[in-house]
mmCIF file of C-alpha atoms in Angstrom:
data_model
loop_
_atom_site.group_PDB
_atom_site.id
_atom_site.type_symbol
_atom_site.label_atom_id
_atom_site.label_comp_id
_atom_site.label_asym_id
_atom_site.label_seq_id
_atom_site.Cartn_x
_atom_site.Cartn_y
_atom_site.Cartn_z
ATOM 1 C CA UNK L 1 17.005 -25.707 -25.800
ATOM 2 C CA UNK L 2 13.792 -23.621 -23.837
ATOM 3 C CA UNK L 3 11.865 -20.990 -24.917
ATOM 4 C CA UNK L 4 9.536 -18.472 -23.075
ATOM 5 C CA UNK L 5 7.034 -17.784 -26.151
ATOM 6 C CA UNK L 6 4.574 -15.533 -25.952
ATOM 7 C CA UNK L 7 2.528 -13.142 -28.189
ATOM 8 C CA UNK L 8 4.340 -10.192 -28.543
ATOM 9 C CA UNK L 9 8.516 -11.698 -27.357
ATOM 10 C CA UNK L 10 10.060 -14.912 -27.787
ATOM 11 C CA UNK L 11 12.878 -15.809 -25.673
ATOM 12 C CA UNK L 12 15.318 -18.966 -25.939
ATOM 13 C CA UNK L 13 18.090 -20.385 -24.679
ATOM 14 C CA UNK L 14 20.620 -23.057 -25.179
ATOM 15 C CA UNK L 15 21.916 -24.898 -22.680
ATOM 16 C CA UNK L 16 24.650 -27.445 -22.028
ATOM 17 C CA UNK L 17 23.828 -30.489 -20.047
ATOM 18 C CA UNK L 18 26.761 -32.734 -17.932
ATOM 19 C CA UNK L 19 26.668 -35.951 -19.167
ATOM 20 C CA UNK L 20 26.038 -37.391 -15.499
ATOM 21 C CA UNK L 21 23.075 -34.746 -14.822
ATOM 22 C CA UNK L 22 20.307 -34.888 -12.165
ATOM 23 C CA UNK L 23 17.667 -32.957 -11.299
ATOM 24 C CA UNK L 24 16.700 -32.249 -7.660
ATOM 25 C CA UNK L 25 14.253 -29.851 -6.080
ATOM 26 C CA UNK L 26 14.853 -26.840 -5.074
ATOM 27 C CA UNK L 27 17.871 -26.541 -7.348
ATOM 28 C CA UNK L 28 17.969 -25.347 -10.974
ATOM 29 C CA UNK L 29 18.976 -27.787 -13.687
ATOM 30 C CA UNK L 30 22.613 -28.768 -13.830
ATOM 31 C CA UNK L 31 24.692 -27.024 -16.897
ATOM 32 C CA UNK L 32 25.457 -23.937 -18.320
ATOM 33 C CA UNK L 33 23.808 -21.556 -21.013
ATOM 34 C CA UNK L 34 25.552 -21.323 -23.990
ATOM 35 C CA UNK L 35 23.102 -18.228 -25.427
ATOM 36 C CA UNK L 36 20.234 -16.485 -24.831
ATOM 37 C CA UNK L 37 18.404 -14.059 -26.579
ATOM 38 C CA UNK L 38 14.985 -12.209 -26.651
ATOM 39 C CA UNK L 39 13.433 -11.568 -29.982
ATOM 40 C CA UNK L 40 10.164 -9.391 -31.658
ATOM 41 C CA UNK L 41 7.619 -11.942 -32.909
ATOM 42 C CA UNK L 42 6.383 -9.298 -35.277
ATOM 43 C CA UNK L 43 10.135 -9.278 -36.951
ATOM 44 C CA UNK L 44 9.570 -12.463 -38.129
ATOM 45 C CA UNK L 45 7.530 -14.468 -40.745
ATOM 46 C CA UNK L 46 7.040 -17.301 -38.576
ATOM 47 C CA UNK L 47 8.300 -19.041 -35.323
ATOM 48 C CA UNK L 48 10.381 -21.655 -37.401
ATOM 49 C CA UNK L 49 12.500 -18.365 -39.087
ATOM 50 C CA UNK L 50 12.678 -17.004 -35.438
ATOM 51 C CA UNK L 51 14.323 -20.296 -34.356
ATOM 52 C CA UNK L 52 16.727 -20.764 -37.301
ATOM 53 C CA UNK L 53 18.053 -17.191 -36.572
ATOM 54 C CA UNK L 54 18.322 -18.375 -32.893
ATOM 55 C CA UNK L 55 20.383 -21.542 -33.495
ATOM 56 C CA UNK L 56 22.673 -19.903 -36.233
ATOM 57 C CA UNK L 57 23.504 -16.891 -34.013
ATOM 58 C CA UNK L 58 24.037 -19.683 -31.366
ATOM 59 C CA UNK L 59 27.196 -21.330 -33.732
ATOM 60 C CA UNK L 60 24.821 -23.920 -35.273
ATOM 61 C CA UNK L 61 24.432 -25.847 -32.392
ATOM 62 C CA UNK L 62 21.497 -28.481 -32.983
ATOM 63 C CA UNK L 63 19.844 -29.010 -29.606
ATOM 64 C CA UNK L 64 18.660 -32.692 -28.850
ATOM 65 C CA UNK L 65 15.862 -31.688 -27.128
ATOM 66 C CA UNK L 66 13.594 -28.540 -26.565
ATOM 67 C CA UNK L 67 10.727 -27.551 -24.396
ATOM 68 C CA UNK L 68 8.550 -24.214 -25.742
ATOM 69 C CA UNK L 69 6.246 -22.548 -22.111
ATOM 70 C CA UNK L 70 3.718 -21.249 -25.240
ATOM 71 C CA UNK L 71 0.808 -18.883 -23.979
ATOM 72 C CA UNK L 72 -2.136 -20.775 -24.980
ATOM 73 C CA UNK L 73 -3.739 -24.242 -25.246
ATOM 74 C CA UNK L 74 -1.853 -26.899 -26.421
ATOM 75 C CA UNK L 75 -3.120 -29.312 -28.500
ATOM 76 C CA UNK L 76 -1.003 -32.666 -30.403
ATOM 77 C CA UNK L 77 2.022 -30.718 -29.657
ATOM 78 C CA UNK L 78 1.072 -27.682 -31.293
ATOM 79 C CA UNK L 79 -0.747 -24.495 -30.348
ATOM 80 C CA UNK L 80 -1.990 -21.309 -32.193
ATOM 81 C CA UNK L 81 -1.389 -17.788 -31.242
ATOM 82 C CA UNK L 82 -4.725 -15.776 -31.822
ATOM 83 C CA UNK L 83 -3.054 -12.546 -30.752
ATOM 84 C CA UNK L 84 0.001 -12.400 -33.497
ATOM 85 C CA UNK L 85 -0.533 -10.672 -36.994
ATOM 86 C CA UNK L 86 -1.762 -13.251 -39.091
ATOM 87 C CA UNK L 87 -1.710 -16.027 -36.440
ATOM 88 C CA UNK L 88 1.384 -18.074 -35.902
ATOM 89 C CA UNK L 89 1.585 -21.689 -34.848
ATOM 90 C CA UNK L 90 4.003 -23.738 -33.466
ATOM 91 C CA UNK L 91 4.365 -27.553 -34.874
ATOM 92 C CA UNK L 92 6.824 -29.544 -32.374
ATOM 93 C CA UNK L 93 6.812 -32.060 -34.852
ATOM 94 C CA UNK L 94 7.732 -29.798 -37.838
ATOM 95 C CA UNK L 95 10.275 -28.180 -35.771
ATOM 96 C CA UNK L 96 12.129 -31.549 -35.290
ATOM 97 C CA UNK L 97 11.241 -32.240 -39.207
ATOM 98 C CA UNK L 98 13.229 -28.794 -40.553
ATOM 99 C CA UNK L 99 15.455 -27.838 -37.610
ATOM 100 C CA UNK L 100 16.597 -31.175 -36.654
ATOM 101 C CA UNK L 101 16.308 -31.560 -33.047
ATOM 102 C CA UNK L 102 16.155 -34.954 -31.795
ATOM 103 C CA UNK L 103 12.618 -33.902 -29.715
ATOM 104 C CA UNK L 104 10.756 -30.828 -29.485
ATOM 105 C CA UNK L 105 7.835 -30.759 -26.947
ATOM 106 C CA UNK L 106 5.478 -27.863 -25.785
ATOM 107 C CA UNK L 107 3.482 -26.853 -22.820
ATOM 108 C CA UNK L 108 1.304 -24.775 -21.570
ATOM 109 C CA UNK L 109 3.089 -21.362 -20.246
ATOM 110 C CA UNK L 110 1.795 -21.794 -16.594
ATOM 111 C CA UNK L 111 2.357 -25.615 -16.725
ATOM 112 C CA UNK L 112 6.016 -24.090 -17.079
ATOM 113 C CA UNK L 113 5.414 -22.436 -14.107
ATOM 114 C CA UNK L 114 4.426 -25.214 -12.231
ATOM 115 C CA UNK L 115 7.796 -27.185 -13.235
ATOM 116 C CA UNK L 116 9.612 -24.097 -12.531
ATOM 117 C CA UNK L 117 8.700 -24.135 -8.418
ATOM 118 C CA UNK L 118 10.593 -27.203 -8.208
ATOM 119 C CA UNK L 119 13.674 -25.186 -9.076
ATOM 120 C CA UNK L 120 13.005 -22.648 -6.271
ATOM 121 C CA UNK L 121 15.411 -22.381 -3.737
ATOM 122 C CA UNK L 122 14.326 -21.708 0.399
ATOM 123 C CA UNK L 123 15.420 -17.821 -0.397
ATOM 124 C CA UNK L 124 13.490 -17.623 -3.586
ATOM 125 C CA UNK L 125 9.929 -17.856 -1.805
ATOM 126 C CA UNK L 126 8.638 -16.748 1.564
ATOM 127 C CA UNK L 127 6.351 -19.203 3.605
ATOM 128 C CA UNK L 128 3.383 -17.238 4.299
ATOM 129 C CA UNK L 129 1.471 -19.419 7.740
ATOM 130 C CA UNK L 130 4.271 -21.550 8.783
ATOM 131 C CA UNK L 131 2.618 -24.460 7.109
ATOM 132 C CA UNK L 132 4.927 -27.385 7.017
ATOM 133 C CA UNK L 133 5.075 -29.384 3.291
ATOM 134 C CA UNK L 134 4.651 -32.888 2.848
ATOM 135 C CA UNK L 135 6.656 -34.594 1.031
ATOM 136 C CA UNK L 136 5.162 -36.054 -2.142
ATOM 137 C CA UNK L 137 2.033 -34.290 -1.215
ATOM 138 C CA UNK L 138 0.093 -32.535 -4.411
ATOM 139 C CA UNK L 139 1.835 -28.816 -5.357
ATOM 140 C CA UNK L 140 -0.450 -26.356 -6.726
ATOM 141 C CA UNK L 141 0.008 -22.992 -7.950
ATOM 142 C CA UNK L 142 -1.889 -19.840 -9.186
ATOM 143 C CA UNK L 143 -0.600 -16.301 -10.537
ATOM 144 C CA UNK L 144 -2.084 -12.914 -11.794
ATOM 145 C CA UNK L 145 -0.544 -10.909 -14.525
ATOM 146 C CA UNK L 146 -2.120 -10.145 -17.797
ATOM 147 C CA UNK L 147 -4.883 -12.779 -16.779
ATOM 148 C CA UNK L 148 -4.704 -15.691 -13.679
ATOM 149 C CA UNK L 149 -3.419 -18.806 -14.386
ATOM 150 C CA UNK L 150 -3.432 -21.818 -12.169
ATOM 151 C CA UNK L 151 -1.809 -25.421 -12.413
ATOM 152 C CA UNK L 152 -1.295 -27.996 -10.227
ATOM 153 C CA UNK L 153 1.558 -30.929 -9.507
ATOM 154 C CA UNK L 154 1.396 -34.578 -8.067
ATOM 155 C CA UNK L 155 4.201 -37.159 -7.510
ATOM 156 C CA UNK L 156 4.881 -40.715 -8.466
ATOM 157 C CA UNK L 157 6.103 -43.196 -6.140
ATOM 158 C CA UNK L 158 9.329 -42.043 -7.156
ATOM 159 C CA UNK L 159 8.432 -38.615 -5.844
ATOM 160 C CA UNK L 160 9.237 -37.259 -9.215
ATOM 161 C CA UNK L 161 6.196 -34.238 -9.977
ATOM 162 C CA UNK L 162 3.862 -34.000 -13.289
ATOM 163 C CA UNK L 163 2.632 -30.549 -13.489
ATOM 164 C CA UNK L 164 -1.471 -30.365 -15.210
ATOM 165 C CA UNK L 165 -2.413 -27.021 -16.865
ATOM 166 C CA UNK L 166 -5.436 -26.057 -15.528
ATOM 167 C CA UNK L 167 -8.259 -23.448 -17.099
ATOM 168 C CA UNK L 168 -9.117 -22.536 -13.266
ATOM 169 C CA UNK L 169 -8.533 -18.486 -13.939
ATOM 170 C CA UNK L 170 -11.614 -18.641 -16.453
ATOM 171 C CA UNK L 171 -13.752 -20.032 -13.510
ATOM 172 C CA UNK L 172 -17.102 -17.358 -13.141
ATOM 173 C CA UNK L 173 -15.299 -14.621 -10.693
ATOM 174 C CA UNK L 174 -16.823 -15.890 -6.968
ATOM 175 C CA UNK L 175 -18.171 -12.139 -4.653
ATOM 176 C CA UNK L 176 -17.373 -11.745 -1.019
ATOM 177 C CA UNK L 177 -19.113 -8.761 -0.162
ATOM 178 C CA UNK L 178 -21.805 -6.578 -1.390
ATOM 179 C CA UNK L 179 -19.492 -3.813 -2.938
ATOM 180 C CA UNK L 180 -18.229 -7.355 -4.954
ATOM 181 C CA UNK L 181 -21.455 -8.497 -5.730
ATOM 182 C CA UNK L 182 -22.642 -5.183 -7.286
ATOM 183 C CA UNK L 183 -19.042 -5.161 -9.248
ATOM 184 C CA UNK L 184 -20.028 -8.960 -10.949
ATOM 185 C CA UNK L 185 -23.095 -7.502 -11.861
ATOM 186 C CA UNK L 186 -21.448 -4.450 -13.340
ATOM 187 C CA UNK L 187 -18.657 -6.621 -15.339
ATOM 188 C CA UNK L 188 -21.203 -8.895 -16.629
ATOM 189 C CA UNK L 189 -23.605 -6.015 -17.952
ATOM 190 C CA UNK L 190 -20.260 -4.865 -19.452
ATOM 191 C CA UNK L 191 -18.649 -7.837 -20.789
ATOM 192 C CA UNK L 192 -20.899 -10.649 -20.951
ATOM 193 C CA UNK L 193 -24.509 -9.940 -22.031
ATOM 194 C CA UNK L 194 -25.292 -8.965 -25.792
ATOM 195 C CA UNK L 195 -28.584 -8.135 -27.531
ATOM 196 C CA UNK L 196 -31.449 -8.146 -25.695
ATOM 197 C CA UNK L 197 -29.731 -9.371 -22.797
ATOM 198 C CA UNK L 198 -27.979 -6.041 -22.162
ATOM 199 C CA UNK L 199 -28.799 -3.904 -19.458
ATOM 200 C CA UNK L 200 -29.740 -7.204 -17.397
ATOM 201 C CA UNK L 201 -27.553 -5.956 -14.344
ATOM 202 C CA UNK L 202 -27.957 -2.766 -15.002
ATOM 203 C CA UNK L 203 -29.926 -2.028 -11.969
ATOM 204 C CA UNK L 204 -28.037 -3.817 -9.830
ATOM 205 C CA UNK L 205 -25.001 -2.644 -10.844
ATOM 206 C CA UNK L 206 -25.621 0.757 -10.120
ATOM 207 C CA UNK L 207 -23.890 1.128 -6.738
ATOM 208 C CA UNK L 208 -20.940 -0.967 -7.838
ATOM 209 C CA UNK L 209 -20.840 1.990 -11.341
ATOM 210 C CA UNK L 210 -21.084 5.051 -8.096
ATOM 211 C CA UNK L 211 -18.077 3.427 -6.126
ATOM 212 C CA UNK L 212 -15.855 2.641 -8.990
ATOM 213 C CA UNK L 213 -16.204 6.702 -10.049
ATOM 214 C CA UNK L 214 -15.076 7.159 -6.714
ATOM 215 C CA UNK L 215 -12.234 5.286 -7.062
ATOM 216 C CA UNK L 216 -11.446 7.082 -10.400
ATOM 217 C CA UNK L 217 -11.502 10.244 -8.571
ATOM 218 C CA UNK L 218 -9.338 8.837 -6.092
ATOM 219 C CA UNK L 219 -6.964 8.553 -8.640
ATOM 220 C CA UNK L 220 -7.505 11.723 -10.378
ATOM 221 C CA UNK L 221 -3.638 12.006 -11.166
ATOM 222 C CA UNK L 222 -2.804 8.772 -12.447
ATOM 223 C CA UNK L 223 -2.732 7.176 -15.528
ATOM 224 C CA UNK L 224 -5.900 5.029 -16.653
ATOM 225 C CA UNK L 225 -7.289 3.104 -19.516
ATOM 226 C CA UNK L 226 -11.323 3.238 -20.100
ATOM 227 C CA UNK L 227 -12.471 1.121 -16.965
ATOM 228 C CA UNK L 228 -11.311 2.045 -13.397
ATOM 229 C CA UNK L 229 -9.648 -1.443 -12.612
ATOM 230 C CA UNK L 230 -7.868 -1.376 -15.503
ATOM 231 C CA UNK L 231 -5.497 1.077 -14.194
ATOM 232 C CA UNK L 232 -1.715 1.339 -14.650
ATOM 233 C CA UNK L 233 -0.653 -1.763 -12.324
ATOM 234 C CA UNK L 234 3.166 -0.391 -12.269
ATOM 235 C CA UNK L 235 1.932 2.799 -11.905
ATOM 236 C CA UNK L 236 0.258 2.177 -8.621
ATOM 237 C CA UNK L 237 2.760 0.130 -7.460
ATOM 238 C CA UNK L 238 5.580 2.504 -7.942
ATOM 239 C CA UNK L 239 3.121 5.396 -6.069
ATOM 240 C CA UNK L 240 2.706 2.439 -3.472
ATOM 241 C CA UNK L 241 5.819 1.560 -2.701
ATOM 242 C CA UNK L 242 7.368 5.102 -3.242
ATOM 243 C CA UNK L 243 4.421 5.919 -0.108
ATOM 244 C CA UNK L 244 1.911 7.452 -2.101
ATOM 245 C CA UNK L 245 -1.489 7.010 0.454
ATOM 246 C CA UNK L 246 -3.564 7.310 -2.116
ATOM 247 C CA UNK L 247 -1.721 4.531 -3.941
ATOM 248 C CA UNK L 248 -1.100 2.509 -0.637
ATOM 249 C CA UNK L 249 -5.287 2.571 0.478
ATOM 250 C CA UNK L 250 -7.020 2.247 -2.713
ATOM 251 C CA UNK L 251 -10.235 0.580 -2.163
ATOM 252 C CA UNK L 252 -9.265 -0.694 -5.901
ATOM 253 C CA UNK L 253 -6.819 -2.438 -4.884
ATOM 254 C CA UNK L 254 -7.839 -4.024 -1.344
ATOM 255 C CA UNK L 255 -10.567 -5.553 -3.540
ATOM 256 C CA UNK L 256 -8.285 -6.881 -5.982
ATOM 257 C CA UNK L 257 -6.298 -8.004 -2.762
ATOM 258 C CA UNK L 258 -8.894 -10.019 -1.268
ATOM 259 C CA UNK L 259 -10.597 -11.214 -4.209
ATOM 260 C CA UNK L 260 -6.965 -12.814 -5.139
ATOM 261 C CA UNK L 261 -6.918 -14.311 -1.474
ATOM 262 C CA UNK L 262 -10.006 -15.569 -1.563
ATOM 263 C CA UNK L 263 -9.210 -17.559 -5.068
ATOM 264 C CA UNK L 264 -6.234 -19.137 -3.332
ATOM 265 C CA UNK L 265 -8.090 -20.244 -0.801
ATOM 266 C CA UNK L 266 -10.627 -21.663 -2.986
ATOM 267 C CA UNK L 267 -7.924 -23.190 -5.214
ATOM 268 C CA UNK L 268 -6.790 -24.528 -1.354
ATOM 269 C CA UNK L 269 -10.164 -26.242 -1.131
ATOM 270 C CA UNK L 270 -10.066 -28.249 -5.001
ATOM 271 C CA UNK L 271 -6.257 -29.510 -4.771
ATOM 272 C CA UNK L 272 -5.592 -29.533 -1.177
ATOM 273 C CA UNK L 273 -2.489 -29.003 -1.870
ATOM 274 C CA UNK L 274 -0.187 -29.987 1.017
ATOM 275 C CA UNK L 275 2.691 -29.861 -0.617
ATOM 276 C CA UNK L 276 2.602 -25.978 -0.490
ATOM 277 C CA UNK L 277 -0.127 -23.687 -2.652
ATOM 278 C CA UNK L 278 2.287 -21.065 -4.489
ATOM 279 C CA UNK L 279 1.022 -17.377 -5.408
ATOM 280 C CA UNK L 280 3.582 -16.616 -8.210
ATOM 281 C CA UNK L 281 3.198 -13.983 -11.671
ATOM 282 C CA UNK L 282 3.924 -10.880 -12.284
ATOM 283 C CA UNK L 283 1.858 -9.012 -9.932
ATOM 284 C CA UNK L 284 2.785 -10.586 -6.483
ATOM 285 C CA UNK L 285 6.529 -10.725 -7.876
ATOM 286 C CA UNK L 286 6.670 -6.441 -7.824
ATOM 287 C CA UNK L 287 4.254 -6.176 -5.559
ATOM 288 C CA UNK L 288 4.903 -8.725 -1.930
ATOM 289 C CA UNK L 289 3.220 -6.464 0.157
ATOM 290 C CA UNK L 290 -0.179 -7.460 -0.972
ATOM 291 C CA UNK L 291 0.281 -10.702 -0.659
ATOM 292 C CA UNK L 292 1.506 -10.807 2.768
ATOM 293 C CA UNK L 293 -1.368 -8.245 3.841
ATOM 294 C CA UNK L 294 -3.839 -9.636 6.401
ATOM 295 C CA UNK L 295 -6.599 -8.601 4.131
ATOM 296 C CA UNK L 296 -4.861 -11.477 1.824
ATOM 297 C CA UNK L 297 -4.595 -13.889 4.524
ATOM 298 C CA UNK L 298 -7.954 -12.864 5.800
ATOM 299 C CA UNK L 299 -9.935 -13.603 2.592
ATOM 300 C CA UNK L 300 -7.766 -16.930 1.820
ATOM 301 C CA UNK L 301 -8.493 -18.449 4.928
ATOM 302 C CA UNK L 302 -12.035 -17.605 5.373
ATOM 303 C CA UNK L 303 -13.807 -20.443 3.986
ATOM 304 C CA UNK L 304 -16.298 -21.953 6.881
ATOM 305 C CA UNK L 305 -15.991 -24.718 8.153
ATOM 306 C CA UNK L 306 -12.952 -25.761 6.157
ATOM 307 C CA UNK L 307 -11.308 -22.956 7.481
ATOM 308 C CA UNK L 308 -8.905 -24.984 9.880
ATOM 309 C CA UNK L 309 -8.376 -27.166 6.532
ATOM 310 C CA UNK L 310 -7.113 -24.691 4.265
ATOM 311 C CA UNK L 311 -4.610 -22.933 6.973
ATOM 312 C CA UNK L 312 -3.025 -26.346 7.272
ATOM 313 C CA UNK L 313 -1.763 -25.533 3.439
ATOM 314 C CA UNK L 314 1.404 -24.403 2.954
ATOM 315 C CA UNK L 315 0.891 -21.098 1.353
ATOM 316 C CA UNK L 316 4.206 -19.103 -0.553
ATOM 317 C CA UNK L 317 4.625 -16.074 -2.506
ATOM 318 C CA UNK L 318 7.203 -16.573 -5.455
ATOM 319 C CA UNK L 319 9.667 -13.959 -4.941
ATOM 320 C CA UNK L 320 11.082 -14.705 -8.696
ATOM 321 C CA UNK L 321 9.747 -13.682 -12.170
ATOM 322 C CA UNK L 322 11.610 -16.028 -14.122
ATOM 323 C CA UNK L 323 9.864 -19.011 -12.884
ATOM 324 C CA UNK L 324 8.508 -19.811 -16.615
ATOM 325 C CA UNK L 325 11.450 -20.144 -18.255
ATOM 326 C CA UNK L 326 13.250 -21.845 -15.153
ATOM 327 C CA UNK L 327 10.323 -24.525 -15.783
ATOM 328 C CA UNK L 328 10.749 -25.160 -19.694
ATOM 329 C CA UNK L 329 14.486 -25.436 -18.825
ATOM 330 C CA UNK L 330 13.864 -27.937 -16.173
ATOM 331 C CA UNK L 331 11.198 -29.578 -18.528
ATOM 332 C CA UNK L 332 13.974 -29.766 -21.459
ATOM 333 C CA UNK L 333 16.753 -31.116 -19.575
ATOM 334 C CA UNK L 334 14.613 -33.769 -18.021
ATOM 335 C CA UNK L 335 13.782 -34.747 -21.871
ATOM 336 C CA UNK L 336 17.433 -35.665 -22.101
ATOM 337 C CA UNK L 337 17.482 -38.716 -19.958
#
């Protein structure tokens, strides 16, 4: 059994595993799904009921192993979520106690995505530079939806990978320019300071506050929430794609573009990972074209004089969204042997 869990959906599946299974890169796990289903945390009293309706509407089946991708920080095999009404936490250990699996184990939701790339086929992801992989090489792997989250892998003498979580998207936000600059300075006057600390960037902030009106007016007939780069992501990328120019040469979103290419290259510099660096999530998923823009590449590669370094690193865009659950899946039948 896997499960996608988040904070507002819970997804799980059953699977059935050959007795004679292996697992190989690039290939998904060998079986067949039994069921599947999505359900609404908020339906529920608690992520135990959720699973009991799960395995009853699945024939009873007790699983002898599971593997949860949870969004948020694991800890003794359990983790809290902060963001469902009245808080709900999962227990691996109670889950084996009152459900009866043989072993229940969770892990981080972009760890999950980490296992999942070695289930990615040569169609499933586009090779960026032409970098060539090394085998057994370290894998890492970074992705922007709701927030960024990065992980990376490394391989025993066996070859076989461990994916690490990794806190990396919480890392202070690194400017490139001085439109950037004045932006940090704006967020943190926003976000950070409190008390009498407010209003410390306020000053400097002030041309990065002028541009980012301009880029509200730019989008005068689109949808927005309270801050300018908050906007409706599938909204501009429908407009984009659909050949909106407004949508197409937002100065929103070329920043957004570079400042993401410029965090894979720096995530290129800490894990020098030379067993491919993946850009997966949401965001690169629906929209490719950003990701394979030279102001991207540009930004990813421009690091000095590790420049030549970093372009030596495979770099791929994920062309799947499913790469999550592929990875709890891989994670659970691995559990079985």
């Amino acid at each position: 059994m896997s499960g996608d869990c988040g904070g507002t959906n819970t997804r799980l599946t059953l699977f059935k595993v050959p007795a004679s299974h292996k697992l190989e890169m690039g290939k998904p796990p060998p079986g067949e799904v039994i069921f599947s289903k999505k359900y609404l945390n908020s339906s529920h009293l608690n992520f135990t009921d959720v699973c009991k309706v799960f395995l009853k509407e699945a024939g009873d089946t007790v699983p002898a192993t599971c593997c949860l991708a949870c969004a948020g920080a694991i800890s003794d095999n359990k983790v809290t979520f902060t963001n469902v009404k009245d808080g709900w936490t999962i227990d691996g250990a109670l889950l084996e106690k009152e459900l009866g699996i043989g072993r229940v184990k969770l892990i981080n939701d972009f760890e999950a995505q980490g296992y999942g790339l070695l289930t990615l086929s040569q169609d499933e992801k586009v090779n960026l530079n032409g970098g060539v992989p090394k085998p057994g090489a370290p894998i890492a792997c970074l992705g922007a939806g709701t927030g960024l989250g990065e992980c990376y892998l490394t391989a025993d003498a066996s070859g076989r990978y461990t994916c690490f979580p990794s806190e990396g998207g919480h890392a202070e936000y690194a400017p490139i320019d001085d439109l950037t600059h004045d932006l940090r300075d704006w967020m943190m006057n926003k976000f950070l300071f409190t008390g009498d600390n407010k209003g410390r960037h306020k000053e400097d902030g002030a041309s990065a506050r002028a541009a980012f009106v301009d880029f509200r007016n730019e989008f005068v007939d689109l949808e927005f929430s309270e801050a300018p780069w908050h906007m409706q992501g599938a909204i501009v990328a429908r407009g984009a794609k659909s050949g909106d120019i407004i949508c197409r040469k937002a100065r929103a979103v070329k920043i957004f573009t570079e400042s993401y290419g410029s965090e894979a290259g720096v995530a290129a510099l800490k894990w020098m990972p030379k067993g491919g660096l993946y850009i997966s999530g949401g965001i690169a998923a629906k929209n490719p074209e950003w990701i394979k823009s030279e102001a991207f590449y540009d930004a990813y590669k421009n690091k000095g004089r590790l420049s030549p370094m970093v372009e030596s690193v495979p770099l791929y865009l994920v062309l799947t969204e499913d790469t999550g659950e592929r990875g709890a899946l891989f994670v659970a039948v691995g559990m079985v042997a």
